[in-house]
Amino acid sequence: MPDPIFTHPRLAAVYDTFDGDRGDLQAYEDIVAELGAHRILDFGCGTGTLAARLAGSHDVTGFDPAAASLDIARTKTGTVTWTGDLTGLTGFDLVLMTGNVAQVFLTDDDWHTTLRTLFAVLRPGGFLVFETRRPEYRAWDEWAHRQPQTRDVPGVGRVEQRFQLTGVRLPLVSFRYTYTFGDGEVLTSDSTLRFRDRNDLDADLTAAGFRITDVRQAPDRPARERVFLCERP
């Protein structure tokens, strides 16, 4: 199940404002051009920022199980096929997983099933590209000191966001966002991410049938995150 921040209509509506300008997405646009991909699946598209940026010159499908996030995505410009169901979809040149998507699969079974699913929706010669945090960097140590922030959200008003690190039981790290709205309503969203090491990722991708062609540093977080480029032979 997706976290409440993606499934609750009021939280989905404030997500983009707190997520910032997403300058990290330029790297993925560059990879799309590098691979010459036309038919693209944004897997775990959330509110659709990347999919909307790619629309126009590409055939883009945005998939997410959170209906509230897809409702926000549908308000964005650009022709994208938005869906919460992958049934019958196949033949993609490229599947993208950005942000925390690759780390939300907490069990080995869920992760392995996801990789097999993505392998199946790609055409032979297609690519899976995703990012994941390096556990050795210990990002959660920085998260523990995050300060509250308040933003003016278009159509919503002033909203305060507070972050709390709620648990570190490696390879799992849990945290909570609390949002306080101008009308006094308080909503929380609890999340857990799994930090997989490089050896496990290599083994999992190989077992799913992928060939790892490159592993790069994430341009916006060098030394802290990896970007995997994996081909379906």
mmCIF file of C-alpha atoms in Angstrom:
data_model
loop_
_atom_site.group_PDB
_atom_site.id
_atom_site.type_symbol
_atom_site.label_atom_id
_atom_site.label_comp_id
_atom_site.label_asym_id
_atom_site.label_seq_id
_atom_site.Cartn_x
_atom_site.Cartn_y
_atom_site.Cartn_z
ATOM 1 C CA MET A 1 0.000 0.000 0.000
ATOM 2 C CA PRO A 2 1.275 3.500 -0.816
ATOM 3 C CA ASP A 3 1.932 5.867 2.073
ATOM 4 C CA PRO A 4 -0.827 8.343 3.056
ATOM 5 C CA ILE A 5 1.180 11.236 1.595
ATOM 6 C CA PHE A 6 0.334 9.802 -1.834
ATOM 7 C CA THR A 7 -3.156 8.417 -1.147
ATOM 8 C CA HIS A 8 -4.824 11.142 0.925
ATOM 9 C CA PRO A 9 -6.268 13.810 -1.401
ATOM 10 C CA ARG A 10 -5.232 16.690 0.845
ATOM 11 C CA LEU A 11 -1.669 15.428 1.254
ATOM 12 C CA ALA A 12 -1.293 14.651 -2.441
ATOM 13 C CA ALA A 13 -2.329 18.235 -3.157
ATOM 14 C CA VAL A 14 0.594 19.686 -1.159
ATOM 15 C CA TYR A 15 3.230 17.169 -2.265
ATOM 16 C CA ASP A 16 4.660 19.104 -5.217
ATOM 17 C CA THR A 17 5.071 22.327 -3.255
ATOM 18 C CA PHE A 18 7.159 20.650 -0.566
ATOM 19 C CA ASP A 19 9.041 18.491 -3.078
ATOM 20 C CA GLY A 20 10.647 21.555 -4.657
ATOM 21 C CA ASP A 21 11.705 22.236 -8.233
ATOM 22 C CA ARG A 22 12.979 18.675 -8.887
ATOM 23 C CA GLY A 23 16.174 19.746 -10.576
ATOM 24 C CA ASP A 24 17.305 16.122 -10.248
ATOM 25 C CA LEU A 25 14.930 15.119 -13.047
ATOM 26 C CA GLN A 26 17.089 16.716 -15.741
ATOM 27 C CA ALA A 27 19.465 13.768 -15.388
ATOM 28 C CA TYR A 28 16.649 11.415 -16.343
ATOM 29 C CA GLU A 29 15.683 13.531 -19.330
ATOM 30 C CA ASP A 30 19.324 13.304 -20.422
ATOM 31 C CA ILE A 31 19.266 9.502 -20.026
ATOM 32 C CA VAL A 32 16.076 9.295 -22.110
ATOM 33 C CA ALA A 33 17.884 11.167 -24.888
ATOM 34 C CA GLU A 34 21.044 9.099 -24.459
ATOM 35 C CA LEU A 35 19.133 5.824 -24.843
ATOM 36 C CA GLY A 36 16.956 7.105 -27.653
ATOM 37 C CA ALA A 37 13.850 5.937 -25.812
ATOM 38 C CA HIS A 38 10.421 6.841 -27.154
ATOM 39 C CA ARG A 39 7.888 4.672 -25.321
ATOM 40 C CA ILE A 40 8.446 5.274 -21.600
ATOM 41 C CA LEU A 41 6.878 3.990 -18.386
ATOM 42 C CA ASP A 42 7.283 6.197 -15.311
ATOM 43 C CA PHE A 43 6.779 3.519 -12.651
ATOM 44 C CA GLY A 44 5.658 5.022 -9.350
ATOM 45 C CA CYS A 45 5.014 8.348 -11.059
ATOM 46 C CA GLY A 46 3.361 9.945 -8.022
ATOM 47 C CA THR A 47 1.956 13.344 -8.952
ATOM 48 C CA GLY A 48 3.435 13.017 -12.423
ATOM 49 C CA THR A 49 6.152 15.671 -12.555
ATOM 50 C CA LEU A 50 8.643 13.638 -14.597
ATOM 51 C CA ALA A 51 6.047 12.042 -16.871
ATOM 52 C CA ALA A 52 4.605 15.464 -17.703
ATOM 53 C CA ARG A 53 8.074 16.806 -18.494
ATOM 54 C CA LEU A 54 8.691 13.938 -20.921
ATOM 55 C CA ALA A 55 5.298 14.182 -22.619
ATOM 56 C CA GLY A 56 5.007 15.687 -26.075
ATOM 57 C CA SER A 57 8.070 14.268 -27.763
ATOM 58 C CA HIS A 58 7.627 10.834 -26.160
ATOM 59 C CA ASP A 59 4.880 8.271 -25.662
ATOM 60 C CA VAL A 60 4.631 8.297 -21.854
ATOM 61 C CA THR A 61 2.651 6.184 -19.410
ATOM 62 C CA GLY A 62 2.586 7.159 -15.741
ATOM 63 C CA PHE A 63 1.789 4.317 -13.348
ATOM 64 C CA ASP A 64 0.999 4.692 -9.653
ATOM 65 C CA PRO A 65 -1.257 2.717 -7.284
ATOM 66 C CA ALA A 66 -2.242 5.922 -5.435
ATOM 67 C CA ALA A 67 -5.401 7.328 -7.018
ATOM 68 C CA ALA A 68 -5.100 10.688 -5.234
ATOM 69 C CA SER A 69 -1.644 11.255 -6.732
ATOM 70 C CA LEU A 70 -2.903 10.348 -10.207
ATOM 71 C CA ASP A 71 -5.711 12.881 -9.775
ATOM 72 C CA ILE A 72 -3.049 15.571 -9.263
ATOM 73 C CA ALA A 73 -1.028 14.235 -12.197
ATOM 74 C CA ARG A 74 -4.020 14.526 -14.526
ATOM 75 C CA THR A 75 -4.151 18.282 -13.919
ATOM 76 C CA LYS A 76 -0.684 18.758 -15.459
ATOM 77 C CA THR A 77 -0.004 19.744 -19.052
ATOM 78 C CA GLY A 78 1.180 17.197 -21.571
ATOM 79 C CA THR A 79 -0.383 14.073 -23.042
ATOM 80 C CA VAL A 80 0.307 11.165 -20.684
ATOM 81 C CA THR A 81 -1.542 7.900 -20.145
ATOM 82 C CA TRP A 82 -2.150 7.799 -16.389
ATOM 83 C CA THR A 83 -2.962 4.409 -14.886
ATOM 84 C CA GLY A 84 -3.031 2.404 -11.687
ATOM 85 C CA ASP A 85 -2.961 -0.938 -13.503
ATOM 86 C CA LEU A 86 -0.157 -2.441 -15.587
ATOM 87 C CA THR A 87 -2.268 -5.320 -16.920
ATOM 88 C CA GLY A 88 -1.667 -5.813 -20.634
ATOM 89 C CA LEU A 89 1.040 -3.172 -20.906
ATOM 90 C CA THR A 90 4.215 -4.220 -22.688
ATOM 91 C CA GLY A 91 6.789 -3.140 -25.266
ATOM 92 C CA PHE A 92 8.295 -0.166 -23.424
ATOM 93 C CA ASP A 93 11.707 1.165 -24.462
ATOM 94 C CA LEU A 94 12.429 2.440 -20.961
ATOM 95 C CA VAL A 95 11.096 2.121 -17.423
ATOM 96 C CA LEU A 96 12.063 4.854 -14.938
ATOM 97 C CA MET A 97 11.920 4.726 -11.135
ATOM 98 C CA THR A 98 12.901 7.998 -9.506
ATOM 99 C CA GLY A 99 12.959 9.303 -5.954
ATOM 100 C CA ASN A 100 12.275 6.657 -3.318
ATOM 101 C CA VAL A 101 10.349 4.267 -5.568
ATOM 102 C CA ALA A 102 12.965 1.508 -5.681
ATOM 103 C CA GLN A 103 13.255 1.564 -1.886
ATOM 104 C CA VAL A 104 9.568 1.267 -0.970
ATOM 105 C CA PHE A 105 9.586 -2.500 -1.607
ATOM 106 C CA LEU A 106 10.457 -3.770 1.852
ATOM 107 C CA THR A 107 10.439 -7.547 1.399
ATOM 108 C CA ASP A 108 12.554 -9.600 -0.959
ATOM 109 C CA ASP A 109 9.402 -11.110 -2.468
ATOM 110 C CA ASP A 110 7.901 -7.702 -3.310
ATOM 111 C CA TRP A 111 11.162 -6.423 -4.793
ATOM 112 C CA HIS A 112 11.785 -9.561 -6.856
ATOM 113 C CA THR A 113 8.186 -9.544 -8.111
ATOM 114 C CA THR A 114 8.528 -5.885 -9.119
ATOM 115 C CA LEU A 115 11.742 -6.527 -11.035
ATOM 116 C CA ARG A 116 10.170 -9.457 -12.888
ATOM 117 C CA THR A 117 7.137 -7.310 -13.732
ATOM 118 C CA LEU A 118 9.306 -4.518 -15.105
ATOM 119 C CA PHE A 119 11.373 -6.993 -17.102
ATOM 120 C CA ALA A 120 8.137 -8.268 -18.672
ATOM 121 C CA VAL A 121 6.828 -4.832 -19.691
ATOM 122 C CA LEU A 122 10.071 -3.911 -21.463
ATOM 123 C CA ARG A 123 10.821 -4.838 -25.048
ATOM 124 C CA PRO A 124 14.029 -6.816 -25.702
ATOM 125 C CA GLY A 125 16.799 -4.224 -25.672
ATOM 126 C CA GLY A 126 14.775 -1.934 -23.420
ATOM 127 C CA PHE A 127 16.140 -0.419 -20.213
ATOM 128 C CA LEU A 128 15.218 -0.115 -16.563
ATOM 129 C CA VAL A 129 16.744 2.990 -14.959
ATOM 130 C CA PHE A 130 16.373 3.705 -11.258
ATOM 131 C CA GLU A 131 18.060 5.429 -8.341
ATOM 132 C CA THR A 132 18.707 4.177 -4.836
ATOM 133 C CA ARG A 133 20.495 5.565 -1.800
ATOM 134 C CA ARG A 134 23.825 4.105 -0.726
ATOM 135 C CA PRO A 135 23.400 2.725 2.812
ATOM 136 C CA GLU A 136 27.023 3.429 3.707
ATOM 137 C CA TYR A 137 26.316 7.157 3.459
ATOM 138 C CA ARG A 138 23.792 6.911 6.339
ATOM 139 C CA ALA A 139 21.341 9.508 5.041
ATOM 140 C CA TRP A 140 19.165 9.000 8.112
ATOM 141 C CA ASP A 141 21.777 10.735 10.285
ATOM 142 C CA GLU A 142 21.057 13.951 8.378
ATOM 143 C CA TRP A 143 17.310 13.363 8.381
ATOM 144 C CA ALA A 144 17.298 13.302 12.186
ATOM 145 C CA HIS A 145 18.133 17.028 12.193
ATOM 146 C CA ARG A 146 15.594 18.259 9.642
ATOM 147 C CA GLN A 147 13.763 21.402 10.680
ATOM 148 C CA PRO A 148 10.057 22.213 10.203
ATOM 149 C CA GLN A 149 9.155 24.220 7.127
ATOM 150 C CA THR A 150 6.084 26.180 6.122
ATOM 151 C CA ARG A 151 4.958 26.767 2.547
ATOM 152 C CA ASP A 152 2.138 28.562 0.776
ATOM 153 C CA VAL A 153 0.450 25.889 -1.306
ATOM 154 C CA PRO A 154 -1.549 27.127 -4.329
ATOM 155 C CA GLY A 155 -5.243 26.509 -3.811
ATOM 156 C CA VAL A 156 -4.667 25.248 -0.262
ATOM 157 C CA GLY A 157 -3.037 28.009 1.771
ATOM 158 C CA ARG A 158 -0.290 27.973 4.355
ATOM 159 C CA VAL A 159 0.846 24.494 5.472
ATOM 160 C CA GLU A 160 3.510 23.452 7.982
ATOM 161 C CA GLN A 161 5.494 20.248 7.457
ATOM 162 C CA ARG A 162 7.358 18.504 10.286
ATOM 163 C CA PHE A 163 9.645 15.502 9.866
ATOM 164 C CA GLN A 164 10.415 12.851 12.489
ATOM 165 C CA LEU A 165 12.820 9.939 12.158
ATOM 166 C CA THR A 166 10.891 7.115 13.836
ATOM 167 C CA GLY A 167 13.109 4.058 13.483
ATOM 168 C CA VAL A 168 16.426 2.748 12.154
ATOM 169 C CA ARG A 169 16.468 -1.029 11.985
ATOM 170 C CA LEU A 170 18.727 -1.644 9.037
ATOM 171 C CA PRO A 171 18.111 -2.280 6.275
ATOM 172 C CA LEU A 172 14.821 -0.502 7.109
ATOM 173 C CA VAL A 173 14.541 3.192 7.997
ATOM 174 C CA SER A 174 11.191 4.697 9.038
ATOM 175 C CA PHE A 175 10.008 8.292 9.305
ATOM 176 C CA ARG A 176 6.868 10.386 9.700
ATOM 177 C CA TYR A 177 5.680 13.600 8.093
ATOM 178 C CA THR A 178 3.135 15.722 9.979
ATOM 179 C CA TYR A 179 1.232 18.426 8.110
ATOM 180 C CA THR A 180 -0.690 21.205 9.843
ATOM 181 C CA PHE A 181 -3.140 23.110 7.652
ATOM 182 C CA GLY A 182 -4.404 26.656 8.097
ATOM 183 C CA ASP A 183 -7.819 25.405 9.181
ATOM 184 C CA GLY A 184 -6.220 23.434 12.028
ATOM 185 C CA GLU A 185 -6.410 19.957 10.477
ATOM 186 C CA VAL A 186 -3.346 17.798 11.214
ATOM 187 C CA LEU A 187 -2.492 14.835 8.972
ATOM 188 C CA THR A 188 0.398 12.386 9.268
ATOM 189 C CA SER A 189 2.091 10.048 6.813
ATOM 190 C CA ASP A 190 4.366 7.192 7.912
ATOM 191 C CA SER A 191 6.968 5.777 5.527
ATOM 192 C CA THR A 192 9.620 3.063 5.552
ATOM 193 C CA LEU A 193 12.442 2.638 3.056
ATOM 194 C CA ARG A 194 14.743 -0.313 2.519
ATOM 195 C CA PHE A 195 18.438 0.430 1.973
ATOM 196 C CA ARG A 196 19.895 -2.354 -0.206
ATOM 197 C CA ASP A 197 23.632 -2.684 -0.673
ATOM 198 C CA ARG A 198 25.310 -2.907 -4.075
ATOM 199 C CA ASN A 199 25.981 -6.649 -3.947
ATOM 200 C CA ASP A 200 22.329 -7.449 -3.214
ATOM 201 C CA LEU A 201 21.127 -5.156 -5.987
ATOM 202 C CA ASP A 202 23.511 -6.701 -8.501
ATOM 203 C CA ALA A 203 22.332 -10.189 -7.576
ATOM 204 C CA ASP A 204 18.637 -9.265 -7.646
ATOM 205 C CA LEU A 205 18.840 -7.569 -11.038
ATOM 206 C CA THR A 206 20.802 -10.450 -12.552
ATOM 207 C CA ALA A 207 18.331 -12.986 -11.160
ATOM 208 C CA ALA A 208 15.458 -11.039 -12.754
ATOM 209 C CA GLY A 209 17.196 -11.300 -16.141
ATOM 210 C CA PHE A 210 18.659 -7.813 -16.435
ATOM 211 C CA ARG A 211 22.151 -6.937 -17.634
ATOM 212 C CA ILE A 212 23.624 -3.999 -15.680
ATOM 213 C CA THR A 213 25.244 -1.720 -18.241
ATOM 214 C CA ASP A 214 26.212 1.177 -15.998
ATOM 215 C CA VAL A 215 26.022 2.400 -12.404
ATOM 216 C CA ARG A 216 26.416 6.157 -11.979
ATOM 217 C CA GLN A 217 26.469 8.656 -9.184
ATOM 218 C CA ALA A 218 23.251 10.620 -8.915
ATOM 219 C CA PRO A 219 24.173 14.104 -10.187
ATOM 220 C CA ASP A 220 22.225 15.917 -7.461
ATOM 221 C CA ARG A 221 23.567 13.699 -4.656
ATOM 222 C CA PRO A 222 27.050 12.534 -5.692
ATOM 223 C CA ALA A 223 28.462 9.742 -3.520
ATOM 224 C CA ARG A 224 25.096 9.420 -1.763
ATOM 225 C CA GLU A 225 22.948 7.752 -4.434
ATOM 226 C CA ARG A 226 23.462 5.415 -7.364
ATOM 227 C CA VAL A 227 21.646 5.382 -10.678
ATOM 228 C CA PHE A 228 21.411 1.928 -12.278
ATOM 229 C CA LEU A 229 21.048 1.425 -16.031
ATOM 230 C CA CYS A 230 19.867 -2.130 -16.682
ATOM 231 C CA GLU A 231 19.095 -3.672 -20.070
ATOM 232 C CA ARG A 232 16.632 -6.419 -20.872
ATOM 233 C CA PRO A 233 18.736 -8.557 -23.262
#
